[in-house]
């Protein structure tokens, strides 16, 4: 954990204090799963901003660009708003940042449920990104299968890889649903079995809808996978995801096969760990 000193102390103190209940096993869980617990949502957002700035710096120094995949839902809204704040945004060379959307609902851009709209309004429209470095999903509500194929083609054209290679994101932001889903990889949905496609349309029976989502092969090939999750409402599912039987929840199949995985949590969601 290499955060700014203030943040480190609160994170560490949070690590040692609540864990005293669980003793040694819990601290090894923290270490092995790279779990970072922050006092509250605000501190979690600030801690994630520090990680974003650090990883952006490293990627741009090493490869000249920072390729990110951003998630939807409510939890990252505070992060996007913070990254868009003048003094924070000034710490990132946005001209070198390349943005993809990790998953999307099959709704028009004008819908309040559109991830692209939320992310664009809370962050992308407020920072000095180059337009050609933001890869949007076209008309996700019209023909999701065609939209997924087109977006996948866009990823192939951007990453320009050999046929057996996978794209590697520098920052893959994920959330955790209260049913243990992540991105739009929902329990029992067909995309959980996808081994070849990079981005796909996914029928989600329980929501009687189709979602568009990045697949496990791409997620798991990322340099940095960041689960950002908060709130006591998810404390039970988080505990089960981290300490329960494996293979039960879609989020459990996220494994850093070619990089590092981080759990960025607030104390509320970590209360049962
Ligand atoms: C989406 C997301 C999804 C989200 C979780 C958690 O499109 O909804 O990408 O995977 O991260 O559902 O959502 P909340 O942050 O709203 O709890």
XYZ file of N, CA and C and ligand atoms in Angstrom:
836
model
N 0.864 -1.178 0.000
C 0.000 0.000 0.000
C 0.898 1.223 0.000
N 0.961 1.937 -1.087
C 1.895 3.080 -1.172
C 1.093 4.347 -1.366
N 0.224 4.670 -0.402
C -0.601 5.882 -0.510
C 0.069 6.999 0.248
N -0.470 8.210 0.131
C 0.113 9.345 0.868
C 0.035 9.042 2.368
N 1.015 9.518 3.134
C 1.187 9.092 4.538
C -0.150 9.166 5.298
N -0.884 10.309 5.180
C -2.120 10.426 5.988
C -3.021 9.226 5.700
N -3.204 9.021 4.392
C -4.106 7.930 3.986
C -3.584 6.599 4.510
N -2.245 6.380 4.423
C -1.680 5.093 4.833
C -2.088 4.816 6.278
N -1.870 5.840 7.149
C -2.099 5.553 8.573
C -3.559 5.121 8.775
N -4.489 5.872 8.191
C -5.893 5.501 8.477
C -6.172 4.131 7.884
N -5.654 3.877 6.705
C -5.918 2.572 6.089
C -5.351 1.486 7.001
N -4.056 1.655 7.435
C -3.420 0.601 8.243
C -4.194 0.452 9.565
N -4.491 1.641 10.187
C -5.164 1.538 11.498
C -6.480 0.795 11.285
N -7.187 1.122 10.196
C -8.447 0.416 9.938
C -8.151 -1.058 9.786
N -7.019 -1.350 9.081
C -6.667 -2.760 8.881
C -6.481 -3.450 10.223
N -5.697 -2.841 11.149
C -5.364 -3.565 12.382
C -6.554 -3.579 13.341
N -7.293 -2.479 13.433
C -8.331 -2.423 14.471
C -9.453 -3.436 14.215
N -10.219 -3.325 13.103
C -11.374 -4.187 13.036
C -10.980 -5.657 12.931
N -9.747 -5.860 12.519
C -9.362 -7.250 12.306
C -9.079 -7.946 13.614
N -8.830 -7.168 14.688
C -8.420 -7.827 15.939
C -9.428 -8.925 16.276
N -10.680 -8.683 15.867
C -11.700 -9.728 16.123
C -11.241 -11.033 15.485
N -10.728 -10.880 14.144
C -10.530 -12.122 13.405
C -9.141 -12.693 13.610
N -8.194 -11.901 14.258
C -6.859 -12.465 14.528
C -6.070 -12.675 13.252
N -5.124 -13.575 13.299
C -4.107 -13.758 12.257
C -4.739 -14.071 10.906
N -5.729 -14.988 10.876
C -6.284 -15.449 9.579
C -6.699 -14.233 8.765
N -7.366 -13.301 9.473
C -7.898 -12.148 8.745
C -6.777 -11.324 8.130
N -5.662 -11.072 8.887
C -4.616 -10.212 8.315
C -3.987 -10.907 7.112
N -3.891 -12.236 7.119
C -3.325 -12.888 5.929
C -4.309 -12.726 4.778
N -5.610 -12.737 5.079
C -6.613 -12.514 4.031
C -6.377 -11.136 3.422
N -6.152 -10.160 4.326
C -5.937 -8.782 3.856
C -4.732 -8.741 2.923
N -3.675 -9.420 3.371
C -2.441 -9.374 2.569
C -2.665 -10.091 1.247
N -3.110 -11.352 1.316
C -3.198 -12.170 0.095
C -4.177 -11.570 -0.897
N -5.235 -10.946 -0.409
C -6.245 -10.410 -1.337
C -6.029 -8.911 -1.590
N -4.959 -8.360 -1.027
C -4.667 -6.942 -1.224
C -5.898 -6.081 -0.945
N -6.404 -6.235 0.274
C -7.605 -5.499 0.697
C -7.199 -4.222 1.411
N -7.743 -3.125 0.971
C -7.477 -1.806 1.558
C -8.786 -1.241 2.081
N -8.854 -0.997 3.369
C -10.103 -0.536 3.988
C -9.938 0.901 4.456
N -10.892 1.719 4.090
C -10.841 3.143 4.434
C -11.969 3.488 5.390
N -11.748 4.529 6.166
C -12.676 4.872 7.255
C -14.101 5.064 6.780
N -14.250 5.707 5.619
C -15.592 6.009 5.104
C -15.522 6.223 3.596
N -16.664 6.515 2.974
C -16.718 6.618 1.506
C -15.799 7.725 0.999
N -15.781 8.850 1.698
C -14.946 9.986 1.266
C -13.473 9.569 1.261
N -13.047 8.916 2.333
C -11.644 8.466 2.418
C -11.363 7.412 1.346
N -12.356 6.564 1.057
C -12.210 5.547 0.006
C -11.997 6.222 -1.343
N -12.790 7.243 -1.612
C -12.649 7.982 -2.877
C -11.253 8.607 -2.960
N -10.817 9.253 -1.886
C -9.486 9.885 -1.904
C -8.388 8.847 -2.082
N -8.531 7.723 -1.418
C -7.535 6.664 -1.555
C -7.477 6.141 -2.983
N -8.654 6.029 -3.622
C -8.692 5.528 -5.000
C -8.130 6.556 -5.975
N -8.350 7.827 -5.683
C -7.748 8.897 -6.500
C -6.221 8.779 -6.450
N -5.673 8.555 -5.254
C -4.208 8.436 -5.116
C -3.701 7.252 -5.941
N -4.435 6.150 -5.911
C -4.022 4.971 -6.682
C -4.095 5.277 -8.182
N -5.174 5.935 -8.610
C -5.361 6.292 -10.025
C -4.197 7.161 -10.496
N -3.872 8.202 -9.710
C -2.779 9.128 -10.067
C -1.454 8.374 -10.163
N -1.205 7.499 -9.194
C 0.051 6.730 -9.162
C 0.145 5.809 -10.384
N -0.923 5.079 -10.681
C -0.891 4.132 -11.793
C -0.840 4.861 -13.136
N -1.499 6.019 -13.208
C -1.446 6.821 -14.440
C -0.009 7.258 -14.702
N 0.618 7.731 -13.660
C 2.005 8.193 -13.756
C 2.911 7.065 -14.246
N 2.776 5.919 -13.630
C 3.616 4.762 -13.995
C 3.388 4.349 -15.453
N 2.119 4.262 -15.845
C 1.806 3.778 -17.199
C 2.303 4.766 -18.251
N 2.089 6.048 -17.988
C 2.490 7.059 -18.964
C 4.018 7.105 -19.077
N 4.698 6.981 -17.937
C 6.172 6.956 -17.960
C 6.653 5.722 -18.730
N 6.016 4.588 -18.493
C 6.480 3.318 -19.080
C 6.050 3.132 -20.535
N 4.802 3.556 -20.878
C 4.293 3.209 -22.211
C 3.676 4.399 -22.953
N 3.744 5.589 -22.312
C 3.266 6.780 -23.021
C 1.762 6.960 -22.997
N 1.029 6.015 -22.384
C -0.417 6.192 -22.274
C -0.970 5.377 -21.106
N -2.162 5.746 -20.667
C -2.832 5.093 -19.536
C -4.191 4.638 -20.054
N -4.326 3.337 -20.254
C -5.532 2.795 -20.866
C -6.459 2.303 -19.759
N -7.634 2.917 -19.658
C -8.518 2.611 -18.541
C -9.870 2.095 -19.016
N -10.502 1.273 -18.157
C -11.862 0.791 -18.386
C -12.677 1.176 -17.165
N -13.749 1.958 -17.391
C -14.491 2.517 -16.263
C -15.827 1.822 -16.074
N -16.207 1.621 -14.821
C -17.461 0.925 -14.524
C -18.578 1.909 -14.239
N -19.765 1.395 -14.277
C -20.955 2.209 -14.031
C -21.441 1.981 -12.617
N -22.761 2.191 -12.402
C -23.319 2.014 -11.071
C -23.117 3.274 -10.236
N -23.486 3.224 -8.973
C -23.418 4.392 -8.086
C -22.066 4.583 -7.417
N -21.423 3.496 -7.012
C -20.225 3.615 -6.167
C -19.121 4.475 -6.784
N -18.816 4.366 -8.091
C -17.696 5.166 -8.628
C -18.028 6.639 -8.858
N -19.305 7.036 -8.661
C -19.687 8.424 -8.967
C -18.822 9.417 -8.181
N -18.587 9.133 -6.911
C -17.775 10.036 -6.081
C -16.335 10.111 -6.587
N -15.837 8.967 -7.066
C -14.472 8.931 -7.606
C -14.382 9.806 -8.852
N -15.338 9.654 -9.763
C -15.327 10.436 -11.006
C -15.422 11.932 -10.690
N -16.280 12.266 -9.745
C -16.429 13.685 -9.382
C -15.124 14.239 -8.809
N -14.452 13.405 -7.989
C -13.192 13.846 -7.370
C -12.096 14.003 -8.422
N -12.015 13.062 -9.350
C -10.992 13.126 -10.412
C -11.202 14.345 -11.307
N -12.456 14.803 -11.375
C -12.777 15.958 -12.227
C -12.499 17.296 -11.536
N -12.238 17.259 -10.224
C -11.951 18.511 -9.497
C -10.646 19.095 -10.011
N -10.608 20.410 -10.183
C -9.499 21.122 -10.829
C -8.122 20.662 -10.309
N -7.912 20.745 -8.989
C -6.571 20.467 -8.470
C -6.207 18.990 -8.595
N -7.218 18.105 -8.581
C -6.925 16.673 -8.753
C -6.659 16.394 -10.232
N -7.516 16.919 -11.097
C -7.364 16.694 -12.544
C -6.001 17.178 -13.031
N -5.493 18.233 -12.398
C -4.200 18.805 -12.809
C -3.040 17.854 -12.534
N -3.283 16.828 -11.713
C -2.200 15.894 -11.374
C -2.080 14.772 -12.407
N -2.971 14.756 -13.427
C -3.029 13.665 -14.412
C -2.865 14.252 -15.816
N -2.036 13.659 -16.641
C -1.878 14.098 -18.034
C -2.977 13.443 -18.874
N -4.154 14.074 -18.885
C -5.330 13.476 -19.535
C -5.131 13.276 -21.035
N -4.185 14.016 -21.623
C -3.956 13.857 -23.077
C -3.399 12.466 -23.382
N -2.922 11.783 -22.344
C -2.347 10.431 -22.527
C -3.283 9.333 -22.020
N -4.495 9.730 -21.611
C -5.448 8.754 -21.059
C -6.407 8.277 -22.153
N -6.580 6.976 -22.231
C -7.465 6.355 -23.219
C -8.587 5.654 -22.458
N -9.849 5.934 -22.831
C -10.991 5.482 -22.038
C -11.885 4.508 -22.802
N -12.129 3.378 -22.160
C -13.148 2.438 -22.634
C -14.187 2.281 -21.525
N -15.390 1.852 -21.893
C -16.449 1.630 -20.907
C -16.521 0.130 -20.622
N -16.430 -0.243 -19.364
C -16.351 -1.653 -18.976
C -17.618 -2.436 -19.243
N -18.756 -1.779 -19.050
C -20.021 -2.437 -19.349
C -21.088 -1.375 -19.505
N -22.215 -1.796 -20.089
C -23.275 -0.808 -20.338
C -24.650 -1.462 -20.293
N -25.600 -0.672 -19.963
C -26.997 -1.122 -20.018
C -27.505 -0.849 -21.429
N -28.499 -1.618 -21.863
C -29.015 -1.408 -23.226
C -30.100 -0.338 -23.199
N -29.647 0.866 -22.899
C -30.516 2.034 -22.852
C -29.896 3.125 -23.710
N -30.706 4.085 -24.192
C -30.129 5.176 -24.979
C -29.241 6.070 -24.118
N -28.327 6.785 -24.751
C -27.413 7.664 -24.018
C -28.179 8.659 -23.158
N -29.360 9.047 -23.601
C -30.159 10.058 -22.883
C -30.769 9.508 -21.603
N -30.701 8.184 -21.413
C -31.318 7.581 -20.226
C -30.499 7.849 -18.965
N -31.142 8.090 -17.822
C -30.412 8.255 -16.547
C -29.684 6.972 -16.136
N -30.038 5.851 -16.779
C -29.371 4.572 -16.461
C -28.157 4.308 -17.340
N -27.858 5.230 -18.249
C -26.715 5.039 -19.149
C -25.403 5.235 -18.395
N -24.568 4.217 -18.364
C -23.250 4.345 -17.717
C -22.401 5.378 -18.446
N -22.472 5.322 -19.797
C -21.660 6.264 -20.583
C -22.042 7.699 -20.223
N -23.354 7.951 -20.116
C -23.806 9.315 -19.793
C -23.305 9.727 -18.419
N -23.480 8.836 -17.447
C -23.053 9.172 -16.073
C -21.563 9.478 -16.015
N -20.751 8.602 -16.654
C -19.298 8.762 -16.606
C -18.862 10.016 -17.379
N -19.519 10.279 -18.498
C -19.171 11.461 -19.297
C -19.528 12.746 -18.560
N -20.723 12.770 -17.975
C -21.163 13.993 -17.279
C -20.377 14.228 -15.983
N -19.999 13.143 -15.276
C -19.322 13.342 -13.979
C -17.810 13.467 -14.119
N -17.249 13.019 -15.254
C -15.790 13.088 -15.399
C -15.317 13.479 -16.800
N -15.624 12.676 -17.790
C -14.957 12.802 -19.085
C -15.149 14.181 -19.725
N -16.309 14.777 -19.524
C -16.584 16.084 -20.143
C -15.897 17.210 -19.385
N -15.299 16.894 -18.236
C -14.715 17.944 -17.377
C -13.193 17.944 -17.351
N -12.565 17.031 -18.080
C -11.100 16.965 -18.058
C -10.570 17.005 -19.490
N -9.290 17.336 -19.629
C -8.686 17.592 -20.951
C -8.347 16.315 -21.708
N -9.367 15.466 -21.893
C -9.163 14.240 -22.667
C -9.195 14.563 -24.156
N -8.458 13.794 -24.951
C -8.576 13.944 -26.399
C -9.776 13.117 -26.846
N -10.666 13.749 -27.605
C -11.912 13.115 -28.035
C -11.654 11.743 -28.661
N -10.559 11.649 -29.458
C -10.324 10.387 -30.163
C -9.841 9.304 -29.198
N -9.595 9.677 -27.943
C -9.152 8.692 -26.950
C -10.281 8.187 -26.060
N -11.516 8.553 -26.390
C -12.671 8.053 -25.645
C -13.499 7.185 -26.590
N -13.581 5.915 -26.278
C -14.254 4.971 -27.175
C -15.662 4.668 -26.649
N -16.640 5.254 -27.331
C -18.035 5.121 -26.889
C -18.696 3.902 -27.529
N -19.716 3.408 -26.866
C -20.561 2.354 -27.431
C -21.693 3.037 -28.189
N -21.865 2.674 -29.451
C -22.917 3.335 -30.245
C -24.257 2.633 -30.102
N -25.297 3.420 -29.757
C -26.667 2.920 -29.711
C -26.804 1.573 -29.004
N -26.388 1.479 -27.769
C -26.477 0.190 -27.065
C -27.901 -0.355 -26.972
N -28.894 0.526 -27.138
C -30.283 0.082 -26.994
C -30.844 -0.465 -28.289
N -30.233 -0.118 -29.417
C -30.820 -0.480 -30.717
C -30.641 -1.972 -31.005
N -29.377 -2.391 -31.179
C -29.074 -3.788 -31.518
C -27.858 -4.219 -30.694
N -28.071 -4.654 -29.443
C -26.942 -4.940 -28.539
C -25.898 -5.891 -29.128
N -26.339 -6.901 -29.885
C -25.382 -7.864 -30.451
C -24.436 -7.122 -31.414
N -25.031 -6.284 -32.267
C -24.215 -5.529 -33.238
C -23.335 -4.518 -32.503
N -23.873 -3.887 -31.471
C -23.082 -2.905 -30.705
C -21.872 -3.570 -30.056
N -22.084 -4.777 -29.522
C -20.974 -5.495 -28.863
C -19.904 -5.873 -29.884
N -20.340 -6.355 -31.056
C -19.375 -6.739 -32.102
C -18.587 -5.507 -32.558
N -19.288 -4.401 -32.723
C -18.632 -3.163 -33.162
C -17.624 -2.678 -32.119
N -18.022 -2.760 -30.841
C -17.119 -2.273 -29.788
C -15.886 -3.165 -29.688
N -16.105 -4.449 -29.878
C -14.984 -5.393 -29.844
C -14.036 -5.086 -30.998
N -14.616 -4.773 -32.168
C -13.792 -4.419 -33.336
C -12.987 -3.157 -33.015
N -13.630 -2.214 -32.346
C -12.945 -0.983 -31.942
C -11.762 -1.308 -31.035
N -11.957 -2.264 -30.104
C -10.861 -2.657 -29.206
C -9.724 -3.301 -30.012
N -10.099 -4.147 -30.987
C -9.061 -4.787 -31.817
C -8.277 -3.732 -32.592
N -8.987 -2.757 -33.147
C -8.317 -1.717 -33.942
C -7.406 -0.859 -33.052
N -7.823 -0.625 -31.824
C -7.001 0.214 -30.942
C -5.764 -0.534 -30.447
N -5.969 -1.797 -30.008
C -4.855 -2.517 -29.378
C -3.916 -3.154 -30.398
N -4.425 -3.388 -31.635
C -3.568 -3.931 -32.715
C -2.687 -5.083 -32.200
N -3.332 -6.221 -31.930
C -2.600 -7.343 -31.344
C -2.581 -8.535 -32.299
N -1.686 -9.485 -32.027
C -1.689 -10.748 -32.774
C -2.917 -11.545 -32.354
N -3.351 -12.478 -33.168
C -4.647 -13.164 -32.951
C -4.706 -13.882 -31.596
N -3.580 -14.304 -31.063
C -3.630 -15.043 -29.782
C -3.368 -14.145 -28.580
N -3.253 -12.853 -28.819
C -2.968 -11.931 -27.710
C -4.261 -11.294 -27.179
N -4.213 -10.859 -25.924
C -5.359 -10.191 -25.300
C -5.002 -8.742 -24.996
N -5.987 -7.838 -25.054
C -5.693 -6.449 -24.695
C -5.349 -6.360 -23.209
N -4.499 -5.404 -22.866
C -4.138 -5.240 -21.452
C -4.434 -3.818 -21.010
N -5.453 -3.697 -20.172
C -5.797 -2.389 -19.600
C -4.859 -2.091 -18.427
N -4.541 -0.810 -18.262
C -3.699 -0.411 -17.128
C -4.531 -0.261 -15.858
N -5.838 0.062 -16.042
C -6.711 0.334 -14.897
C -8.092 -0.206 -15.249
N -8.462 -1.328 -14.657
C -9.760 -1.962 -14.906
C -10.600 -1.766 -13.642
N -11.509 -0.793 -13.683
C -12.325 -0.479 -12.507
C -13.573 -1.351 -12.501
N -13.805 -2.011 -11.395
C -14.967 -2.891 -11.255
C -15.733 -2.555 -9.992
N -17.017 -2.888 -10.025
C -17.835 -2.743 -8.825
C -18.234 -4.133 -8.338
N -19.020 -4.148 -7.279
C -19.540 -5.418 -6.743
C -21.029 -5.238 -6.529
N -21.815 -6.078 -7.203
C -23.263 -6.014 -7.029
C -23.685 -6.780 -5.787
N -24.871 -6.524 -5.269
C -25.271 -7.215 -4.024
C -25.592 -8.707 -4.275
N -25.538 -9.118 -5.542
C -25.658 -10.548 -5.854
C -24.307 -11.130 -6.259
N -23.258 -10.322 -6.021
C -21.913 -10.823 -6.317
C -21.513 -10.673 -7.770
N -22.340 -9.961 -8.569
C -21.935 -9.733 -9.962
C -20.889 -8.624 -10.030
N -20.188 -8.560 -11.174
C -19.275 -7.446 -11.429
C -19.339 -7.135 -12.912
N -18.960 -5.927 -13.325
C -19.225 -5.481 -14.687
C -20.663 -5.868 -14.981
N -20.963 -6.462 -16.151
C -22.319 -6.986 -16.324
C -22.286 -8.492 -16.466
N -21.428 -9.068 -15.608
C -21.298 -10.532 -15.520
C -22.146 -10.978 -14.339
N -23.403 -11.346 -14.641
C -24.375 -11.651 -13.595
C -24.454 -13.162 -13.360
N -24.841 -13.567 -12.126
C -24.986 -14.999 -11.853
C -25.885 -15.684 -12.880
N -25.419 -16.796 -13.380
C -26.229 -17.607 -14.294
C -26.314 -17.075 -15.721
N -25.595 -16.000 -16.025
C -25.691 -15.428 -17.375
C -24.652 -16.049 -18.307
N -24.974 -16.128 -19.617
C -24.097 -16.858 -20.560
C -22.671 -16.308 -20.659
N -22.493 -14.997 -20.466
C -21.146 -14.406 -20.632
C -20.144 -14.945 -19.613
N -20.642 -15.607 -18.553
C -19.717 -16.178 -17.566
C -18.856 -17.270 -18.189
N -19.364 -17.868 -19.247
C -18.633 -18.988 -19.890
C -17.776 -18.517 -21.052
N -17.823 -17.227 -21.387
C -17.150 -16.739 -22.586
C -15.634 -16.811 -22.463
N -14.972 -17.476 -23.398
C -13.513 -17.651 -23.331
C -12.781 -16.911 -24.456
N -13.513 -16.556 -25.525
C -12.850 -15.962 -26.707
C -13.128 -14.473 -26.869
N -14.377 -14.091 -26.765
C -14.780 -12.701 -27.057
C -14.197 -11.746 -26.019
N -13.952 -10.508 -26.444
C -13.419 -9.494 -25.533
C -14.541 -8.669 -24.911
N -15.603 -8.515 -25.685
C -16.727 -7.682 -25.232
C -17.979 -8.296 -25.837
N -19.036 -8.420 -25.044
C -20.151 -9.230 -25.552
C -21.494 -8.753 -25.027
N -22.546 -9.079 -25.754
C -23.909 -8.831 -25.259
C -24.274 -10.009 -24.364
N -24.930 -9.745 -23.266
C -25.158 -10.779 -22.245
C -26.600 -10.741 -21.754
N -27.341 -11.809 -22.020
C -28.749 -11.869 -21.599
C -28.789 -12.085 -20.083
N -29.439 -11.189 -19.372
C -29.520 -11.285 -17.904
C -30.971 -11.572 -17.531
N -31.272 -12.852 -17.345
C -32.659 -13.286 -17.093
C -33.257 -12.517 -15.919
N -32.519 -12.462 -14.809
C -33.109 -11.896 -13.581
C -33.506 -10.434 -13.756
N -32.878 -9.741 -14.680
C -33.239 -8.338 -14.942
C -34.085 -8.221 -16.211
N -34.403 -9.347 -16.834
C -35.137 -9.401 -18.122
C -34.587 -8.342 -19.077
N -33.303 -8.372 -19.216
C -32.665 -7.407 -20.118
C -31.401 -8.011 -20.713
N -30.805 -7.290 -21.611
C -29.496 -7.658 -22.158
C -28.515 -6.573 -21.707
N -27.363 -6.955 -21.253
C -26.298 -6.000 -20.885
C -25.145 -6.177 -21.861
N -24.262 -5.220 -21.867
C -23.057 -5.274 -22.693
C -21.879 -5.269 -21.735
N -20.935 -6.192 -21.898
C -19.891 -6.285 -20.896
C -18.549 -6.748 -21.421
N -17.502 -6.276 -20.794
C -16.163 -6.818 -20.996
C -16.164 -8.219 -20.414
N -15.410 -9.111 -21.013
C -15.409 -10.510 -20.576
C -14.232 -10.817 -19.639
N -14.293 -11.986 -18.991
C -13.223 -12.381 -18.068
C -11.835 -12.402 -18.719
N -11.673 -12.977 -19.944
C -10.310 -13.014 -20.503
C -9.641 -11.638 -20.524
N -10.424 -10.594 -20.849
C -9.863 -9.231 -20.902
C -9.693 -8.654 -19.499
N -10.705 -8.807 -18.671
C -10.615 -8.281 -17.295
C -9.386 -8.879 -16.596
N -9.253 -10.181 -16.682
C -8.188 -10.884 -15.948
C -6.801 -10.670 -16.524
N -6.726 -10.063 -17.708
C -5.415 -9.774 -18.310
C -4.936 -8.357 -17.994
N -5.736 -7.641 -17.213
C -5.385 -6.243 -16.902
C -4.148 -6.140 -16.018
N -3.430 -5.020 -16.133
C -2.275 -4.780 -15.270
C -2.746 -4.482 -13.842
N -3.852 -3.764 -13.728
C -4.394 -3.427 -12.410
C -5.916 -3.553 -12.450
N -6.433 -4.433 -11.591
C -7.871 -4.621 -11.480
C -8.278 -4.056 -10.114
N -9.175 -3.080 -10.115
C -9.560 -2.423 -8.864
C -11.045 -2.637 -8.595
N -11.332 -3.434 -7.553
C -12.711 -3.536 -7.073
C -12.946 -2.359 -6.129
N -13.879 -1.508 -6.481
C -14.245 -0.359 -5.638
C -15.640 -0.632 -5.108
N -15.765 -0.807 -3.792
C -17.065 -1.179 -3.246
C -17.264 -0.591 -1.863
N -18.503 -0.264 -1.570
C -18.792 0.364 -0.269
C -20.208 0.084 0.195
N -20.438 0.305 1.481
C -21.799 0.250 2.019
C -22.119 -1.048 2.754
N -22.769 -0.875 3.922
C -23.013 -2.052 4.760
C -23.983 -3.037 4.106
N -24.738 -2.562 3.146
C -25.698 -3.443 2.464
C -25.028 -4.602 1.730
N -23.742 -4.443 1.468
C -23.020 -5.482 0.727
C -22.015 -6.223 1.606
N -22.031 -5.964 2.915
C -21.038 -6.572 3.808
C -21.117 -8.103 3.771
N -22.320 -8.631 3.759
C -22.469 -10.097 3.783
C -21.968 -10.721 2.485
N -22.358 -10.134 1.336
C -21.915 -10.738 0.074
C -20.403 -10.583 -0.085
N -19.846 -9.456 0.363
C -18.392 -9.281 0.263
C -17.672 -10.353 1.073
N -18.134 -10.594 2.294
C -17.486 -11.615 3.134
C -17.539 -12.974 2.431
N -18.703 -13.282 1.849
C -18.845 -14.573 1.166
C -17.969 -14.639 -0.079
N -17.901 -13.538 -0.804
C -17.056 -13.496 -2.011
C -15.593 -13.735 -1.641
N -15.142 -13.118 -0.532
C -13.720 -13.189 -0.169
C -13.353 -14.428 0.643
N -14.300 -14.911 1.471
C -13.936 -16.016 2.379
C -14.785 -17.265 2.161
N -15.825 -17.163 1.330
C -16.738 -18.298 1.140
C -16.252 -19.239 0.048
N -17.052 -20.251 -0.271
C -16.686 -21.221 -1.315
C -16.467 -20.504 -2.652
N -15.417 -20.844 -3.349
C -15.081 -20.187 -4.619
C -15.975 -20.673 -5.750
N -16.142 -19.784 -6.763
C -16.933 -20.187 -7.932
C -18.423 -19.995 -7.728
N -18.780 -19.368 -6.620
C -20.217 -19.154 -6.310
C -20.702 -17.845 -6.929
N -19.791 -16.853 -7.001
C -20.169 -15.512 -7.471
C -19.331 -15.115 -8.682
N -19.930 -14.426 -9.634
C -19.150 -13.976 -10.805
C -17.897 -13.183 -10.426
N -17.966 -12.365 -9.383
C -16.804 -11.544 -8.999
C -15.643 -12.407 -8.513
N -15.934 -13.642 -8.115
C -14.854 -14.524 -7.641
C -13.999 -15.040 -8.802
N -14.511 -14.964 -10.015
C -13.734 -15.443 -11.172
C -12.823 -14.368 -11.728
N -12.814 -13.211 -11.076
C -11.877 -12.148 -11.478
C -10.551 -12.434 -10.785
N -9.540 -12.702 -11.585
C -8.220 -13.060 -11.041
C -7.166 -12.300 -11.843
N -6.241 -11.689 -11.153
C -5.194 -10.938 -11.857
C -4.184 -11.928 -12.422
N -4.381 -12.341 -13.661
C -3.497 -13.345 -14.274
C -2.240 -12.711 -14.841
N -2.259 -11.387 -14.975
C -1.120 -10.729 -15.630
C -0.853 -9.366 -15.008
N -1.254 -9.262 -13.732
C -1.092 -7.961 -13.073
C -1.448 -8.067 -11.607
N -2.106 -7.032 -11.104
C -2.393 -6.950 -9.668
C -3.868 -6.659 -9.448
N -4.437 -7.243 -8.403
C -5.844 -6.994 -8.062
C -5.911 -6.277 -6.723
N -6.769 -5.256 -6.663
C -6.925 -4.462 -5.439
C -8.387 -4.486 -5.002
N -8.595 -4.608 -3.709
C -9.928 -4.392 -3.136
C -9.878 -3.071 -2.389
N -10.616 -2.100 -2.876
C -10.705 -0.781 -2.219
C -12.092 -0.672 -1.615
N -12.130 -0.654 -0.276
C -13.378 -0.815 0.465
C -13.504 0.233 1.561
N -14.743 0.500 1.948
C -14.886 1.312 3.148
C -15.223 0.393 4.327
N -15.133 0.963 5.529
C -15.309 0.139 6.734
C -16.690 -0.524 6.762
N -17.698 0.172 6.262
C -19.065 -0.394 6.307
C -19.142 -1.717 5.556
N -18.631 -1.743 4.335
C -18.740 -2.984 3.556
C -17.815 -4.057 4.130
N -16.770 -3.637 4.831
C -15.789 -4.589 5.379
C -16.129 -5.023 6.800
N -17.267 -4.578 7.284
C -17.612 -4.794 8.699
C -17.643 -6.264 9.101
N -17.932 -7.150 8.198
C -18.031 -8.576 8.563
C -16.754 -9.371 8.265
N -15.730 -8.679 7.770
C -14.495 -9.402 7.449
C -13.732 -9.775 8.713
C -23.376 -1.426 -13.748
C -22.031 -1.769 -13.223
C -22.153 -2.864 -12.188
C -21.923 -2.160 -10.868
C -22.496 -2.960 -9.721
C -22.435 -2.185 -8.415
O -23.514 -1.155 -14.916
O -24.269 -1.365 -12.910
O -20.994 -1.751 -13.966
O -21.313 -3.915 -12.298
O -20.554 -1.941 -10.684
O -23.839 -3.223 -10.036
O -23.279 -1.093 -8.589
P -23.414 0.048 -7.459
O -22.113 0.723 -7.380
O -24.496 0.915 -7.998
O -23.784 -0.653 -6.176
